[in-house]
Amino acid sequence: METKYFRLIKTIVEEGNLANATEKLFLTQSALSHQLKELELQLGFKVFFRKRNQWELTEEGTELYHLGNTVLSSIEKGLNDIKKIQAGSTGTIKVSTECYSFYHGLPSFIQRMGVLYPEIQVDLNLEATHHPIQKILSNEIDIAIVTLKPEDNSLFCIPFFEDEILAIMHKEHPLSKQKKIVAKDFSQEHLIIHSYPLETVSVYQQWLKPNNVMPLKISAVPLTQVALEMIEANIGITCMPLWALKLFKIPEDIVFKTIGNKGLKRTHYLVVRKADKTKKYINDFILNFKEQFSA
């Protein structure tokens, strides 16, 4: 059923009769009368009881009128939503990060965005973890959180946070007596990481690999609490920033050591497509994200 018929019924009801509806619909009374007859023939029932100066809906016509209001309201809302999208004030943002630990702070941020910007929907894409740059280039996500600045010219990077990776071990571990940890110290160690591939592990990618060092043993332990329990039992060492441990109870017997002479520091970047960075809802996300995570 064409929307023009729903508009015709709605206008006749609101204006009281066909004659008054002509001004609203910018058609002659004859043209509107023809449309109504055409509709009633298609439906097989009368929509209005015709009276001299007032038209009343039949029982079937009443149902059709309510249906039309729903349809027209839905169309109007959809068109308004499209206009908002074109204006860039609303949209869905799919986010992923190269590091699982950074997901810890995102739920509270998403909740805040939902309150401040109800027209912006933020979705976490866990499947894109470890490969966020490839996913943003293939348009599967919209924003990536990474620690290595990508070189692709179609991407735009915004630095927002710097942290330091520390070596974490039991106080009785042999390396705990050293003031700082150097690359070669890892060669005979059991390194506990969150997950593979190694290219996503900061201490390996930014420190061990450039120094041609491979730990004696590597274990992937995706649960931070379990990794801390292993360290408390003096089973290996792990490396992570202090902020990643905020939600966990830190055992009293573990110690934190600086990696390298100046510390293993890294910069976190928000990465977006250059084609998207002018969209208002993307900028609203970025500004609020930097405000929450740059502190």
Short mmCIF file of C-alpha atoms in Angstrom, two decimals:
data_model
loop_
_atom_site.label_atom_id
_atom_site.label_comp_id
_atom_site.label_asym_id
_atom_site.label_seq_id
_atom_site.Cartn_x
_atom_site.Cartn_y
_atom_site.Cartn_z
CA MET A 1 0.00 0.00 0.00
CA GLU A 2 1.46 3.34 -1.02
CA THR A 3 2.16 5.95 1.64
CA LYS A 4 0.09 8.53 -0.28
CA TYR A 5 -3.06 6.65 0.76
CA PHE A 6 -2.06 6.76 4.43
CA ARG A 7 -1.46 10.50 4.12
CA LEU A 8 -4.82 10.93 2.41
CA ILE A 9 -6.70 9.13 5.21
CA LYS A 10 -4.80 10.98 7.93
CA THR A 11 -5.45 14.36 6.36
CA ILE A 12 -9.19 13.73 5.83
CA VAL A 13 -9.55 12.71 9.47
CA GLU A 14 -7.64 15.74 10.71
CA GLU A 15 -9.44 18.19 8.38
CA GLY A 16 -12.89 16.67 8.78
CA ASN A 17 -13.72 16.06 5.10
CA LEU A 18 -12.29 15.68 1.63
CA ALA A 19 -12.84 19.31 0.63
CA ASN A 20 -10.75 20.64 3.50
CA ALA A 21 -7.99 18.13 2.76
CA THR A 22 -7.27 19.60 -0.67
CA GLU A 23 -5.33 22.57 0.72
CA LYS A 24 -3.11 20.34 2.84
CA LEU A 25 -2.33 17.86 0.06
CA PHE A 26 -2.11 20.39 -2.78
CA LEU A 27 -4.42 18.35 -5.01
CA THR A 28 -7.90 19.02 -6.36
CA GLN A 29 -10.94 17.51 -4.68
CA SER A 30 -11.54 15.45 -7.81
CA ALA A 31 -8.02 13.99 -7.69
CA LEU A 32 -8.32 13.13 -4.01
CA SER A 33 -11.75 11.57 -4.54
CA HIS A 34 -10.28 9.44 -7.31
CA GLN A 35 -7.44 8.30 -5.01
CA LEU A 36 -9.88 7.33 -2.27
CA LYS A 37 -12.11 5.34 -4.62
CA GLU A 38 -9.03 3.63 -6.05
CA LEU A 39 -7.91 2.68 -2.53
CA GLU A 40 -11.32 1.33 -1.50
CA LEU A 41 -11.47 -0.81 -4.64
CA GLN A 42 -8.04 -2.25 -3.82
CA LEU A 43 -9.00 -2.97 -0.21
CA GLY A 44 -12.52 -4.18 -0.81
CA PHE A 45 -14.09 -2.06 1.92
CA LYS A 46 -15.15 1.53 2.56
CA VAL A 47 -12.80 3.68 4.57
CA PHE A 48 -15.22 6.53 5.35
CA PHE A 49 -18.90 7.06 5.89
CA ARG A 50 -19.63 10.13 3.75
CA LYS A 51 -21.80 12.77 5.36
CA ARG A 52 -22.60 16.24 4.06
CA ASN A 53 -20.00 18.22 6.01
CA GLN A 54 -18.30 15.56 8.10
CA TRP A 55 -16.67 12.26 7.20
CA GLU A 56 -16.37 9.45 9.74
CA LEU A 57 -14.10 6.41 9.61
CA THR A 58 -15.61 2.98 9.25
CA GLU A 59 -14.44 0.26 11.64
CA GLU A 60 -11.98 -0.97 9.02
CA GLY A 61 -11.00 2.60 8.24
CA THR A 62 -10.18 3.23 11.90
CA GLU A 63 -7.72 0.33 11.92
CA LEU A 64 -6.20 1.59 8.68
CA TYR A 65 -5.89 5.09 10.13
CA HIS A 66 -4.00 3.79 13.18
CA LEU A 67 -1.77 1.68 10.95
CA GLY A 68 -1.07 4.69 8.74
CA ASN A 69 -0.09 6.83 11.72
CA THR A 70 2.40 4.17 12.79
CA VAL A 71 3.85 3.83 9.29
CA LEU A 72 4.11 7.57 8.67
CA SER A 73 5.62 8.18 12.11
CA SER A 74 8.21 5.46 11.48
CA ILE A 75 9.09 6.93 8.09
CA GLU A 76 9.44 10.42 9.56
CA LYS A 77 11.68 9.15 12.35
CA GLY A 78 13.81 7.22 9.85
CA LEU A 79 14.26 10.26 7.65
CA ASN A 80 15.20 12.38 10.66
CA ASP A 81 17.74 9.77 11.71
CA ILE A 82 19.22 9.83 8.21
CA LYS A 83 19.51 13.62 8.39
CA LYS A 84 21.31 13.31 11.73
CA ILE A 85 23.71 10.77 10.25
CA GLN A 86 24.37 13.09 7.34
CA ALA A 87 24.98 15.91 9.79
CA GLY A 88 27.39 13.62 11.64
CA SER A 89 25.82 13.97 15.10
CA THR A 90 24.72 10.36 15.51
CA GLY A 91 26.09 6.96 14.62
CA THR A 92 27.56 3.67 15.82
CA ILE A 93 31.24 3.48 16.72
CA LYS A 94 32.91 0.07 16.80
CA VAL A 95 36.03 0.08 18.97
CA SER A 96 38.83 -2.41 19.46
CA THR A 97 42.27 -2.44 21.05
CA GLU A 98 45.45 -4.39 20.49
CA CYS A 99 45.72 -5.15 24.21
CA TYR A 100 43.07 -6.92 26.31
CA SER A 101 44.15 -5.05 29.44
CA PHE A 102 42.90 -1.75 28.00
CA TYR A 103 39.35 -3.12 27.92
CA HIS A 104 39.23 -2.75 31.71
CA GLY A 105 38.46 0.96 31.59
CA LEU A 106 36.19 0.97 28.56
CA PRO A 107 32.83 -0.17 30.05
CA SER A 108 32.63 2.85 32.39
CA PHE A 109 33.54 5.14 29.50
CA ILE A 110 30.83 3.61 27.29
CA GLN A 111 28.32 4.09 30.11
CA ARG A 112 29.31 7.75 30.38
CA MET A 113 28.98 8.23 26.62
CA GLY A 114 25.52 6.68 26.75
CA VAL A 115 24.42 9.31 29.28
CA LEU A 116 26.03 12.30 27.58
CA TYR A 117 25.39 11.25 23.98
CA PRO A 118 22.38 8.91 23.75
CA GLU A 119 22.44 9.19 19.95
CA ILE A 120 25.93 7.67 19.79
CA GLN A 121 26.22 3.92 20.22
CA VAL A 122 29.63 2.54 21.18
CA ASP A 123 30.27 -1.17 20.60
CA LEU A 124 33.33 -3.15 21.67
CA ASN A 125 34.65 -5.52 19.03
CA LEU A 126 36.64 -8.19 20.88
CA GLU A 127 37.14 -10.21 17.70
CA ALA A 128 39.35 -7.45 16.31
CA THR A 129 41.74 -7.51 19.28
CA HIS A 130 45.39 -8.03 18.20
CA HIS A 131 44.51 -6.96 14.63
CA PRO A 132 42.77 -3.58 15.05
CA ILE A 133 44.66 -1.81 12.26
CA GLN A 134 43.71 -4.43 9.67
CA LYS A 135 40.11 -4.26 10.89
CA ILE A 136 39.91 -0.47 10.71
CA LEU A 137 41.31 -0.54 7.16
CA SER A 138 38.64 -3.08 6.17
CA ASN A 139 35.90 -0.90 7.80
CA GLU A 140 35.04 -3.61 10.34
CA ILE A 141 35.76 -1.20 13.21
CA ASP A 142 35.86 2.60 13.41
CA ILE A 143 38.41 3.32 16.13
CA ALA A 144 41.50 1.35 17.15
CA ILE A 145 43.56 1.74 20.32
CA VAL A 146 47.22 0.87 19.68
CA THR A 147 50.70 1.52 21.04
CA LEU A 148 52.54 1.54 17.71
CA LYS A 149 51.70 4.35 15.32
CA PRO A 150 50.56 2.90 11.97
CA GLU A 151 52.17 4.23 8.80
CA ASP A 152 49.14 3.98 6.51
CA ASN A 153 48.35 7.40 5.02
CA SER A 154 44.60 6.78 5.14
CA LEU A 155 44.68 6.72 8.95
CA PHE A 156 44.83 9.53 11.50
CA CYS A 157 46.46 9.01 14.93
CA ILE A 158 45.78 10.89 18.16
CA PRO A 159 48.19 10.29 21.09
CA PHE A 160 46.31 10.33 24.38
CA PHE A 161 48.22 8.43 27.05
CA GLU A 162 51.74 7.34 28.02
CA ASP A 163 52.53 4.55 30.44
CA GLU A 164 55.49 2.45 31.53
CA ILE A 165 55.83 -1.32 31.36
CA LEU A 166 57.37 -2.80 34.50
CA ALA A 167 58.82 -6.24 35.14
CA ILE A 168 56.83 -7.97 37.89
CA MET A 169 58.32 -10.81 39.92
CA HIS A 170 58.45 -12.43 43.36
CA LYS A 171 60.71 -10.72 45.89
CA GLU A 172 62.82 -13.89 46.09
CA HIS A 173 63.36 -14.07 42.32
CA PRO A 174 67.07 -13.63 41.42
CA LEU A 175 66.32 -10.58 39.26
CA SER A 176 64.58 -8.83 42.16
CA LYS A 177 67.99 -7.87 43.56
CA GLN A 178 68.76 -5.79 40.46
CA LYS A 179 67.87 -2.11 40.31
CA LYS A 180 66.81 -2.44 36.68
CA ILE A 181 66.21 -5.25 34.20
CA VAL A 182 68.12 -5.41 30.92
CA ALA A 183 67.15 -7.31 27.77
CA LYS A 184 69.59 -10.21 28.21
CA ASP A 185 68.11 -10.92 31.66
CA PHE A 186 65.03 -12.34 29.92
CA SER A 187 66.98 -14.97 27.97
CA GLN A 188 66.89 -17.49 30.82
CA GLU A 189 63.48 -16.54 32.17
CA HIS A 190 59.94 -17.90 32.05
CA LEU A 191 57.92 -14.97 30.67
CA ILE A 192 54.19 -14.91 31.37
CA ILE A 193 52.21 -13.00 28.74
CA HIS A 194 48.50 -12.39 28.34
CA SER A 195 48.11 -13.96 24.90
CA TYR A 196 49.73 -14.61 21.55
CA PRO A 197 50.86 -13.47 18.99
CA LEU A 198 54.12 -12.13 20.39
CA GLU A 199 53.92 -9.13 18.05
CA THR A 200 51.12 -7.78 20.29
CA VAL A 201 53.17 -8.13 23.49
CA SER A 202 54.80 -4.77 24.20
CA VAL A 203 57.84 -6.04 26.11
CA TYR A 204 58.66 -8.40 23.24
CA GLN A 205 57.87 -6.10 20.33
CA GLN A 206 59.49 -2.97 21.78
CA TRP A 207 62.32 -4.40 23.88
CA LEU A 208 63.22 -8.06 23.43
CA LYS A 209 62.89 -8.36 19.64
CA PRO A 210 65.02 -5.25 18.88
CA ASN A 211 67.69 -6.71 21.19
CA ASN A 212 67.47 -10.20 19.62
CA VAL A 213 66.45 -11.81 22.91
CA MET A 214 63.98 -14.68 23.27
CA PRO A 215 62.90 -15.87 26.73
CA LEU A 216 63.69 -19.46 27.68
CA LYS A 217 59.98 -20.17 28.14
CA ILE A 218 56.79 -18.25 27.35
CA SER A 219 53.34 -19.00 28.76
CA ALA A 220 50.11 -17.31 27.70
CA VAL A 221 47.86 -16.70 30.72
CA PRO A 222 44.80 -14.65 29.70
CA LEU A 223 43.57 -14.10 33.28
CA THR A 224 45.53 -11.38 35.08
CA GLN A 225 44.60 -12.70 38.52
CA VAL A 226 46.00 -16.13 37.63
CA ALA A 227 49.19 -14.52 36.29
CA LEU A 228 49.62 -12.67 39.61
CA GLU A 229 49.12 -15.92 41.53
CA MET A 230 51.85 -17.53 39.42
CA ILE A 231 54.18 -14.63 40.20
CA GLU A 232 53.31 -14.94 43.90
CA ALA A 233 54.34 -18.61 43.65
CA ASN A 234 57.63 -17.46 42.04
CA ILE A 235 56.76 -19.10 38.73
CA GLY A 236 58.24 -16.80 36.12
CA ILE A 237 57.93 -13.05 35.58
CA THR A 238 55.42 -10.89 33.77
CA CYS A 239 55.45 -7.34 32.40
CA MET A 240 52.63 -4.79 32.48
CA PRO A 241 51.82 -1.21 33.54
CA LEU A 242 50.59 -0.48 37.05
CA TRP A 243 47.24 0.90 35.84
CA ALA A 244 46.36 -2.53 34.45
CA LEU A 245 46.42 -3.91 38.01
CA LYS A 246 44.04 -1.38 39.58
CA LEU A 247 41.18 -3.87 39.70
CA PHE A 248 43.25 -6.64 41.28
CA LYS A 249 44.61 -7.41 44.72
CA ILE A 250 48.40 -7.22 44.42
CA PRO A 251 50.22 -9.84 46.51
CA GLU A 252 52.59 -8.39 49.11
CA ASP A 253 55.50 -10.59 47.99
CA ILE A 254 55.82 -9.26 44.45
CA VAL A 255 58.06 -6.41 43.34
CA PHE A 256 58.19 -4.10 40.33
CA LYS A 257 61.36 -3.40 38.39
CA THR A 258 62.26 -0.82 35.74
CA ILE A 259 63.06 -2.24 32.31
CA GLY A 260 66.12 -0.67 30.66
CA ASN A 261 68.00 2.48 31.63
CA LYS A 262 65.10 4.88 31.05
CA GLY A 263 62.19 2.54 31.53
CA LEU A 264 60.06 0.84 28.88
CA LYS A 265 57.59 3.59 28.06
CA ARG A 266 54.96 3.53 25.35
CA THR A 267 52.42 5.94 23.88
CA HIS A 268 48.83 4.91 23.28
CA TYR A 269 47.10 6.19 20.16
CA LEU A 270 43.52 6.45 19.00
CA VAL A 271 43.43 5.59 15.31
CA VAL A 272 40.59 6.62 12.98
CA ARG A 273 40.17 6.75 9.24
CA LYS A 274 40.95 10.20 7.87
CA ALA A 275 37.65 10.09 6.01
CA ASP A 276 35.81 9.80 9.37
CA LYS A 277 37.69 12.27 11.55
CA THR A 278 35.50 15.21 10.51
CA LYS A 279 32.29 13.47 11.63
CA LYS A 280 30.88 15.11 14.72
CA TYR A 281 30.06 11.90 16.59
CA ILE A 282 33.60 10.60 16.02
CA ASN A 283 35.05 13.85 17.40
CA ASP A 284 32.66 13.72 20.37
CA PHE A 285 34.01 10.25 21.14
CA ILE A 286 37.65 11.33 20.78
CA LEU A 287 37.30 14.45 22.95
CA ASN A 288 35.59 12.54 25.76
CA PHE A 289 38.01 9.62 25.48
CA LYS A 290 41.05 11.89 25.81
CA GLU A 291 39.43 13.64 28.76
CA GLN A 292 38.89 10.36 30.61
CA PHE A 293 42.10 8.50 29.74
CA SER A 294 44.71 11.23 29.41
CA ALA A 295 44.67 12.02 33.11
#
